[in-house]
Coordinates of C-alpha atoms in Angstrom, one line a residue:
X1 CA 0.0 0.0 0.0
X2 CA 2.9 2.3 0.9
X3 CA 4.4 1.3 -2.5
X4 CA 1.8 1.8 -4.5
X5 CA 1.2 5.6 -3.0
X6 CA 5.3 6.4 -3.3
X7 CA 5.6 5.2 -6.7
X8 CA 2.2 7.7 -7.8
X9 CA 3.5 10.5 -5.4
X10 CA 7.2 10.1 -7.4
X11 CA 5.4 10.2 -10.8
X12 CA 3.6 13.5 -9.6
X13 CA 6.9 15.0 -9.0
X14 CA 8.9 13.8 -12.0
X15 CA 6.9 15.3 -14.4
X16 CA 6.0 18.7 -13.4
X17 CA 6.7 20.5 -16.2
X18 CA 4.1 18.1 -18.1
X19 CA 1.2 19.2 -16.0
X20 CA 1.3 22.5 -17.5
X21 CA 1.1 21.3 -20.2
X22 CA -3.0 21.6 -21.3
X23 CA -3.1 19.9 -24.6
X24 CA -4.3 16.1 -23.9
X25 CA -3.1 13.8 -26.3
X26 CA -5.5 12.6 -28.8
X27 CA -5.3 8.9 -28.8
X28 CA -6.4 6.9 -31.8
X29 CA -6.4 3.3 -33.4
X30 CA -5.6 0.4 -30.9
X31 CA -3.9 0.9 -27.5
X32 CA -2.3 -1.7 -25.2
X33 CA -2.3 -1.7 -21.5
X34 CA -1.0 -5.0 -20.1
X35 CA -0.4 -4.6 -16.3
X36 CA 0.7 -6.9 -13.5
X37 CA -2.1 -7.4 -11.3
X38 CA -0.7 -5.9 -8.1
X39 CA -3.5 -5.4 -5.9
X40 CA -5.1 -5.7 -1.9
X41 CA -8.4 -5.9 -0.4
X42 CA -9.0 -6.3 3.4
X43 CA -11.6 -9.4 3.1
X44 CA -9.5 -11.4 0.3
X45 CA -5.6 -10.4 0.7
X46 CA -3.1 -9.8 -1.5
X47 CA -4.1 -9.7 -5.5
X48 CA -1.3 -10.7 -8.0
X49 CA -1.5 -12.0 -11.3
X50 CA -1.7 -10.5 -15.2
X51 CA -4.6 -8.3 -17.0
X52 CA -4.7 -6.4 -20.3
X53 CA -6.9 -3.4 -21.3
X54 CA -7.7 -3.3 -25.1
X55 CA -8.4 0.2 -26.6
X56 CA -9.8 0.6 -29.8
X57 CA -10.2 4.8 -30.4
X58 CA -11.2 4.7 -34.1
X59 CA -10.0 8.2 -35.7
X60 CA -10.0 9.4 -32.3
X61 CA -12.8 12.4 -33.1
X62 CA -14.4 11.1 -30.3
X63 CA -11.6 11.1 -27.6
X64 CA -11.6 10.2 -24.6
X65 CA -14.3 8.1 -25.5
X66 CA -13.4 5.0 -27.3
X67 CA -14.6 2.8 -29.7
X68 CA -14.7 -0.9 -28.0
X69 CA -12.9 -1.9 -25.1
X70 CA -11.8 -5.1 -24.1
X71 CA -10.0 -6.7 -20.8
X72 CA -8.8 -10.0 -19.6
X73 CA -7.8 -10.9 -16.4
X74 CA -5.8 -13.7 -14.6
X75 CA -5.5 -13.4 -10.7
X76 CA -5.2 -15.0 -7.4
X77 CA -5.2 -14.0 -4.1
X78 CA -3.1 -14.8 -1.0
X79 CA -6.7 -15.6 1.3
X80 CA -7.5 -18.6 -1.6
X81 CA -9.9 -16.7 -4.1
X82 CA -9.2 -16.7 -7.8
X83 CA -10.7 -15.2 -10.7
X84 CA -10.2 -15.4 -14.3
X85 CA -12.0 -12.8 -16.1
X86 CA -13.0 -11.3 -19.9
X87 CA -15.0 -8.5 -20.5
X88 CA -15.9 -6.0 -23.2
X89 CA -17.9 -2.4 -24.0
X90 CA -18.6 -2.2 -27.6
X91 CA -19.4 1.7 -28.5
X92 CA -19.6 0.8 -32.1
X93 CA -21.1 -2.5 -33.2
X94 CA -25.1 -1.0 -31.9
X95 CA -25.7 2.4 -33.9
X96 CA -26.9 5.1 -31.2
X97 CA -25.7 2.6 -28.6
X98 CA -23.7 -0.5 -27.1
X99 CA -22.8 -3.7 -26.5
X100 CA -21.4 -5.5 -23.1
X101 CA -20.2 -8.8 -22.5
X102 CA -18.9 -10.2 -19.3
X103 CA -17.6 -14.0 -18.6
X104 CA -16.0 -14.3 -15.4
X105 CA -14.8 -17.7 -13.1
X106 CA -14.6 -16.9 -9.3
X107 CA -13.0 -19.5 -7.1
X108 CA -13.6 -18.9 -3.2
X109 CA -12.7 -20.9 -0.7
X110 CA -12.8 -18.3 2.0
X111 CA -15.7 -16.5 1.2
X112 CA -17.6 -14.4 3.8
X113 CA -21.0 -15.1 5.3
X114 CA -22.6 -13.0 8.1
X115 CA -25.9 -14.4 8.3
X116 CA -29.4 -12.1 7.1
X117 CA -30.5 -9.0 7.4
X118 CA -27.4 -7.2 9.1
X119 CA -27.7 -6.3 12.8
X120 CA -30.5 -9.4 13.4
X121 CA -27.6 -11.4 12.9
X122 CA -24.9 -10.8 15.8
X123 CA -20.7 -10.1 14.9
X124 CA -18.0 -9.4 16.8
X125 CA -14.4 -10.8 16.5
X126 CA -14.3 -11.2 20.8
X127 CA -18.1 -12.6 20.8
X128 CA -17.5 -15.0 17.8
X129 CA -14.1 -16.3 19.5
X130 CA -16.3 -17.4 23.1
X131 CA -18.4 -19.4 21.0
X132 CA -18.7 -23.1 21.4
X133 CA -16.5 -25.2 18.8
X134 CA -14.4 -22.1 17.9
X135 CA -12.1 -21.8 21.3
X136 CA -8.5 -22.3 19.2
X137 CA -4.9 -21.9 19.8
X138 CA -3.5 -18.5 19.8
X139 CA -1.8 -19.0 16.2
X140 CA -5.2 -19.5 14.7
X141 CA -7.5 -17.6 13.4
X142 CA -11.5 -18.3 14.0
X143 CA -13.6 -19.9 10.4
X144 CA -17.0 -19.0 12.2
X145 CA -17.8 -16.4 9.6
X146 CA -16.5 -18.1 6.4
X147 CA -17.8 -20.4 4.1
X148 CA -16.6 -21.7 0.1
X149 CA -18.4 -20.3 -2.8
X150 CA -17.2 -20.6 -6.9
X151 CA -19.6 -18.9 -9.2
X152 CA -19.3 -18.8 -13.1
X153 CA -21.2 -15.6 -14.2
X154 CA -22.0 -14.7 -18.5
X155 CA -24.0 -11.6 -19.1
X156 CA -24.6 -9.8 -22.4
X157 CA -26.5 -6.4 -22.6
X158 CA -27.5 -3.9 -24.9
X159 CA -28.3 -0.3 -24.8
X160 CA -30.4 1.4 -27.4
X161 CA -31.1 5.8 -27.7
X162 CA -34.4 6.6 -27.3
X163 CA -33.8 10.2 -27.7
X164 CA -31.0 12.6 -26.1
X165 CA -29.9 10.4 -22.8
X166 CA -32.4 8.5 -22.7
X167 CA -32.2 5.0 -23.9
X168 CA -34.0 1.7 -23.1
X169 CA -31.8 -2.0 -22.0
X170 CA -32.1 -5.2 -22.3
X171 CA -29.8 -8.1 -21.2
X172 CA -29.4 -12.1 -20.2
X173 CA -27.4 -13.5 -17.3
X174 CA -26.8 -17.0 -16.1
X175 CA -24.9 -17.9 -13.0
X176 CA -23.9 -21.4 -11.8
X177 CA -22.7 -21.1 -7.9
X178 CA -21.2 -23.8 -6.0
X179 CA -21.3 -23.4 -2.3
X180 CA -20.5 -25.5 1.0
X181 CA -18.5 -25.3 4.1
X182 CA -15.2 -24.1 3.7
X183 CA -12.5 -26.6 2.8
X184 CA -9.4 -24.9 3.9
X185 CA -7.0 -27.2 6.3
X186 CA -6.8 -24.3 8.9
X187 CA -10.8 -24.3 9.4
X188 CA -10.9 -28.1 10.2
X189 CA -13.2 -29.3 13.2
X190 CA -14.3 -25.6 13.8
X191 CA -17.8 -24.6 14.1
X192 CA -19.3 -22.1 11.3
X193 CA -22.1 -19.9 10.8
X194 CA -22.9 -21.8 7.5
X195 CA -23.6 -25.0 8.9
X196 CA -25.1 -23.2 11.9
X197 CA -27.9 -21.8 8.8
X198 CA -28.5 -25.4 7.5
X199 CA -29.2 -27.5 10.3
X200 CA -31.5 -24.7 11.3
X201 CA -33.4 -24.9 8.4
X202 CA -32.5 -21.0 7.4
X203 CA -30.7 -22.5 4.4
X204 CA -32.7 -25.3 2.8
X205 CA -31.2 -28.9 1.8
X206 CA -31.8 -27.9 -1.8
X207 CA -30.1 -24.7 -2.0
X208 CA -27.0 -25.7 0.4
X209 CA -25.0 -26.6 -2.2
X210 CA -25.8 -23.5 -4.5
X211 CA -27.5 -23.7 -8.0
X212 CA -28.2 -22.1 -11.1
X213 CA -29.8 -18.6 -11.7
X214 CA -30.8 -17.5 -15.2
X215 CA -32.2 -13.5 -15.5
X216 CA -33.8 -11.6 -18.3
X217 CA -33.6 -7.8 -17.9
X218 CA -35.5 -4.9 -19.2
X219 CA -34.9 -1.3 -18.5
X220 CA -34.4 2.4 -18.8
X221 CA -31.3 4.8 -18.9
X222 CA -30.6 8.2 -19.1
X223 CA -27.3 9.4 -19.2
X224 CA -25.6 12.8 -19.6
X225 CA -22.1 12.2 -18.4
X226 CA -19.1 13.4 -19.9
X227 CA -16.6 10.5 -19.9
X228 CA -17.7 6.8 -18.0
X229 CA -15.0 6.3 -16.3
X230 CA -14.0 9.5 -15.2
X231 CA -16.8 11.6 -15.0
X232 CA -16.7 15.5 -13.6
X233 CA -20.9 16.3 -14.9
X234 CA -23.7 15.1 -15.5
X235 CA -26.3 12.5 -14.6
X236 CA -26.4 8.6 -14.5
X237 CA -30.0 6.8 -14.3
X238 CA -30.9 3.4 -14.3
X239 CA -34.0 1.3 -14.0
X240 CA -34.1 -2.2 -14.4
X241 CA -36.5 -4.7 -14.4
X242 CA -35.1 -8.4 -13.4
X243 CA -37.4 -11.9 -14.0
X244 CA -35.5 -14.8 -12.5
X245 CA -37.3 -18.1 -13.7
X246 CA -36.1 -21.1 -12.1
X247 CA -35.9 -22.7 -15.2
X248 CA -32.9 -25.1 -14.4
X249 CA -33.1 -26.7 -11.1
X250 CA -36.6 -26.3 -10.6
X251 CA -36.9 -25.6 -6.6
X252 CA -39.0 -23.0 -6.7
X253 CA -36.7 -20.1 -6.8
X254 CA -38.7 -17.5 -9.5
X255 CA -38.3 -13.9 -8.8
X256 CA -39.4 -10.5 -9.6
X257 CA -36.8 -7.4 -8.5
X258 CA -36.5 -3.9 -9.4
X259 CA -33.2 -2.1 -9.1
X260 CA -32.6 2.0 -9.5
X261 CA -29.5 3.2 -9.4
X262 CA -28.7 7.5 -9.7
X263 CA -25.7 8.9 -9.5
X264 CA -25.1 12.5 -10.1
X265 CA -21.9 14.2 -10.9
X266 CA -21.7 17.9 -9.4
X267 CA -19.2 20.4 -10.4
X268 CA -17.5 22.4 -7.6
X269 CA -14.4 24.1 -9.2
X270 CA -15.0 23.3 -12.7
X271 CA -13.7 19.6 -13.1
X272 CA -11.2 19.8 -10.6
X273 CA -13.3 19.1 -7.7
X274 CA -16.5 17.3 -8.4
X275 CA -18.9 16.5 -5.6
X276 CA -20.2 12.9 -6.6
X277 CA -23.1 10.5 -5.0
X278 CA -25.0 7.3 -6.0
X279 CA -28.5 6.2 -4.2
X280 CA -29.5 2.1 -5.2
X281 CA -32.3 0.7 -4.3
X282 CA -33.2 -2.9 -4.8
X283 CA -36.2 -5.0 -4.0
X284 CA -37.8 -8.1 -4.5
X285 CA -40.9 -7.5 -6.5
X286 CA -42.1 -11.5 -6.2
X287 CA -41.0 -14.6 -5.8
X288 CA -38.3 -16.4 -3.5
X289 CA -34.9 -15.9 -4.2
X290 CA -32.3 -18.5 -3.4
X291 CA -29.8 -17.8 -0.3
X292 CA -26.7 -17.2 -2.8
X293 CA -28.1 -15.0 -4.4
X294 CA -29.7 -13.0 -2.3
X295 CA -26.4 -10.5 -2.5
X296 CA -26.6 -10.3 -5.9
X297 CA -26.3 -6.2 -6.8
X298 CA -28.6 -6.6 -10.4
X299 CA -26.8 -4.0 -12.7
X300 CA -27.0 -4.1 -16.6
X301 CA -22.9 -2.6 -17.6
X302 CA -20.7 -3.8 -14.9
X303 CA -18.4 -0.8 -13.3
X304 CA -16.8 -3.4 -10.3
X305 CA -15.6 -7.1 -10.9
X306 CA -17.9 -8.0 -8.0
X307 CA -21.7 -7.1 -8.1
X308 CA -22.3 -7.9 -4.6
X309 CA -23.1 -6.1 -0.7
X310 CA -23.7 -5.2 1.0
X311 CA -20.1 -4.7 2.2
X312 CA -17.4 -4.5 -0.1
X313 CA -15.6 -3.0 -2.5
X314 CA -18.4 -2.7 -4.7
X315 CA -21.1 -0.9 -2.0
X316 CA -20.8 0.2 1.1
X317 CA -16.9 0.2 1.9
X318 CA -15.2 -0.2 5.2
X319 CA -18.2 -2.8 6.2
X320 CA -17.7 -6.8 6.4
X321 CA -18.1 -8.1 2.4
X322 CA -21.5 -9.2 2.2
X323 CA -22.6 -8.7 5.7
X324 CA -26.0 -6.9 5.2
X325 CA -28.4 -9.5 3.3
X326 CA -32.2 -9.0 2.7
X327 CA -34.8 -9.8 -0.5
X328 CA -34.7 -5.6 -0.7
X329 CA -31.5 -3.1 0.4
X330 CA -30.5 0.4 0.0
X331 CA -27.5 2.5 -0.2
X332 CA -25.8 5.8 -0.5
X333 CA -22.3 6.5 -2.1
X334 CA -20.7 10.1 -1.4
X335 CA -17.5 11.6 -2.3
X336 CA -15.6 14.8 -3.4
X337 CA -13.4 13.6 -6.4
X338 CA -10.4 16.2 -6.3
X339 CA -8.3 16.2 -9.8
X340 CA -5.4 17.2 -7.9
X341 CA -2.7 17.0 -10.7
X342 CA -2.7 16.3 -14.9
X343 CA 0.6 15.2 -16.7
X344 CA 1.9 13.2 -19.5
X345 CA 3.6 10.2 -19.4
X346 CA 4.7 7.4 -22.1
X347 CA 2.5 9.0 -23.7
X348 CA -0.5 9.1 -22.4
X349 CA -2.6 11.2 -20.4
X350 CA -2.7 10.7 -16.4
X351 CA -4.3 12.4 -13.6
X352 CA -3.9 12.1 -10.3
X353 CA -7.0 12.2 -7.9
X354 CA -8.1 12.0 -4.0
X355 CA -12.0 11.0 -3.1
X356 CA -12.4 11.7 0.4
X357 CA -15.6 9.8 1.1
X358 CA -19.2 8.3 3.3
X359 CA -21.1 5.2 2.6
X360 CA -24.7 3.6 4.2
X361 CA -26.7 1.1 3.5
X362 CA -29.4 -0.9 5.2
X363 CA -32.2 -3.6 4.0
X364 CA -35.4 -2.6 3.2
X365 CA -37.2 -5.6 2.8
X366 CA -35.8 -8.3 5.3
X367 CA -35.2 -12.3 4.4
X368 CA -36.5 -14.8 5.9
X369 CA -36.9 -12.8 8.9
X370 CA -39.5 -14.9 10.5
X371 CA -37.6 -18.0 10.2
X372 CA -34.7 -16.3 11.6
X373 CA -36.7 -14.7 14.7
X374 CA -37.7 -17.6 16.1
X375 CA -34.4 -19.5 16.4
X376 CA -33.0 -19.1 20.4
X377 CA -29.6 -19.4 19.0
X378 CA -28.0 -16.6 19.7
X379 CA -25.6 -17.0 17.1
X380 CA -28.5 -16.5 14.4
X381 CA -30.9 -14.1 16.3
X382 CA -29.3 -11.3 18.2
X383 CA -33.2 -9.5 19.0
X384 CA -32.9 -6.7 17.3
X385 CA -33.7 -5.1 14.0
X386 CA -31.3 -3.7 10.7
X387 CA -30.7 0.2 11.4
X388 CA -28.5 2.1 9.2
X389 CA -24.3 0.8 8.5
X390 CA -22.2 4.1 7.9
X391 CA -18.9 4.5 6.8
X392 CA -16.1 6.7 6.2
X393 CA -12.8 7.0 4.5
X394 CA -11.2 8.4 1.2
X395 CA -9.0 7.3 -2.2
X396 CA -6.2 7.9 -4.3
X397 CA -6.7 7.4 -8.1
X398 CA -4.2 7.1 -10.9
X399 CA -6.3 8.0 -14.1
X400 CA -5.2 7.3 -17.7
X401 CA -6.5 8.8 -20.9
X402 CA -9.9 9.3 -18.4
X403 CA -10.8 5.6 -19.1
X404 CA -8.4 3.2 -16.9
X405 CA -8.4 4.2 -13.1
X406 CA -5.9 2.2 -10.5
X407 CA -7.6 3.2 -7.4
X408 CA -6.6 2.4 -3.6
X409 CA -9.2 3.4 -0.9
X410 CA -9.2 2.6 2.9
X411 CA -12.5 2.8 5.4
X412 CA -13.5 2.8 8.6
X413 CA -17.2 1.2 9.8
X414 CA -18.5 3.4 12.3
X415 CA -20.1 0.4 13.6
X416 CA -18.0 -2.9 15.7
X417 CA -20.8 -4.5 14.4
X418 CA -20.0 -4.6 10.9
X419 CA -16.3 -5.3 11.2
X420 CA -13.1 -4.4 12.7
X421 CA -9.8 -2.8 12.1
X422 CA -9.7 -0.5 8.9
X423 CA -10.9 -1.8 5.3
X424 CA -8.3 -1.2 2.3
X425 CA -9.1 -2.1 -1.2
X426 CA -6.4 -1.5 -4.0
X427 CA -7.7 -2.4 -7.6
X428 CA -9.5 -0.5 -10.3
X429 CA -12.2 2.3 -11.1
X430 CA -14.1 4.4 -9.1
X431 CA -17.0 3.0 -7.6
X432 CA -19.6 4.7 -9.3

């Protein structure tokens, strides 16, 4: 982490004379950016391994925005998880709109779980350590909290103009999840939360093993941002309409949700300082939904390699990674986005960038709440209900050619509740 902020800090300094300089480079045709995956989040280590970001600017008359881009991505981290990853934004194959594609493998054998519908279900490092079946030697940590999850997600969407920024959506997804006590060595013999669910009955015998979720989606857009990536203006709205048919395994698990997401993008100093903010809500319209996918963040064009919360580094950050489940949730993303310095370098263009920032989120509509009441274990029910998770903390961003951000963050929860000890998250893009 110290690295990573030296090395942009020494950049900064070694090209000074470069940030005076006003006139961005106009990229065009194809551009490379292979990049060793260097990267660290709180709940799943240290990230290493290889990715590539494919360019494609055309004649560049549009600059900064680009034509089609395409990534792939190889990593692992040091906690177990792996991922290998393809995606693509197509600008030019859909006239007046675009095309997105995403095919991703996630392999977690350490994978959070917290239990439903945040504060009903109790945490605390000290509490969890006292409980029966988890009393261990001082060089070990406690598996109480942590179960094994792979997932193998393909989505394809479209976006079509209406008129100005609006524009309607449409999109498939299918997910195939795997789930199951955790299998790691260090977690043998040790009670968990997980298993604690299923003999309960809170996690049925046909959904403990995970499953298959298929989704069409439907929906409305209407955007008026100057760059996707980067933005300093402008407004971001999405609608989408989700039908999950259960049209694989056939337990029972059809669904209706509805998910709104608006972010708006407020100049402060022209688009040196920005004042930023997202609002998502998500609810269950009908239906049952399946336990692992009850995190599930339903978004049309991915912005975050995980579409999950809440908790994490793709909602409410500084909070345990998934630790606020329910069939409906809500959140709010705020930040000042500071363009603190432009320069060129290997020719491109770069920007450095702080987002001091504060994040909530709470469920709306609660999951299997009933169930979950009348259980006297007080590992499952702790008596009360879900209030509001804040957060605080703030960024650095390294910003090329306003489409490829390296960001770090850190956060605090305000809360013990929802984890200890101060969240850090280095990877890519801004959240929103």
């Amino acid at each position: 982490m110290k690295k990573l902020i030296a090395l942009t800090l020494a950049a900064a300094i070694a090209f000074p004379f470069q940030a005076k300089d006003k006139d961005e480079i106009i990229k065009t045709g194809w551009n490379f950016g292979p990049l060793p995956v260097v990267g660290f989040d709180s709940d799943l280590g240290f990230q290493y391994g290889l990715c590539c970001d494919i360019f494609n600017y055309g004649d560049g008359h549009n600059y900064p925005k680009y034509d089609f881009k395409i990534n792939v991505e190889a990593s692992t981290y040091t906690k177990g998880s792996s991922v290998l990853r393809s995606y693509g934004d197509f600008k030019n194959l859909i006239p007046d709109g675009k095309f997105f594609f995403d095919i991703t493998y996630f392999n977690a054998p350490k994978f959070g779980f917290y239990g439903f519908n945040g504060l009903a279900a109790p945490y605390s490092e000290d509490w969890i350590a006292a409980v029966p079946g988890t009393t261990l030697a001082s060089d070990a940590k406690s598996g109480f909290n942590f179960m094994s999850r792979n997932q193998f997600r393909a989505v394809a969407s479209m976006q079509k103009k209406i008129s100005g920024g609006l524009n309607w959506t449409a999109g498939i997804a299918f997910y195939n999840i795997s789930t199951g006590r955790t299998k790691l060595d260090e977690y043998d013999g040790q009670v968990t939360l997980f298993e604690r669910y299923v003999s309960e009955g809170l996690i049925g015998d046909d959904e403990k093993d995970g499953g298959n979720v298929t989704q069409f989606k439907a929906g409305l857009t209407y955007d008026t941002r100057d760059h996707d990536s980067d933005p300093t203006r402008g407004l971001n709205l999405e609608a989408t309409l989700v039908f999950s048919p259960d049209i694989i395994d056939g337990n029972g698990y059809s669904n209706l949700g509805f998910t709104f997401t608006g972010s708006q993008y407020i100049p402060v100093i022209s688009n040196r300082l920005t004042f930023a903010y997202r609002l998502l809500v998500q609810t269950k319209l009908w239906g049952d939904i399946p336990y692992y996918f009850v995190n599930n963040i339903n978004s049309m064009f991915f912005r975050k390699m995980y579409t999950e919360g809440i908790g994490g580094n793709a909602s409410v950050r500084g909070i345990n990674r998934n630790g606020v489940l329910g069939d409906g949730f809500a959140m709010l993303n705020a930040e000042l986005r500071w363009r603190a310095l432009d320069f060129k370098f290997i020719n491109q263009n770069w920007t450095l960038a702080f987002n001091p920032f504060f994040d909530a989120g709470r469920t709306i509509q609660p999951y299997r709440y009933d169930m979950q009441s009348s259980i006297s274990d007080n590992t499952i029910w702790s008596g009360k209900e879900d209030a509001l998770h804040c957060t605080a903390g703030g960024g650095l961003k390294l910003i090329m050619n306003h489409n490829m951000v390296v960001s770090f963050e850190a956060a605090k929860a305000m809360d013990e509740n929802d984890g200890n000890g101060l969240w850090t998250n280095i990877g890519f893009n801004y959240l929103f």
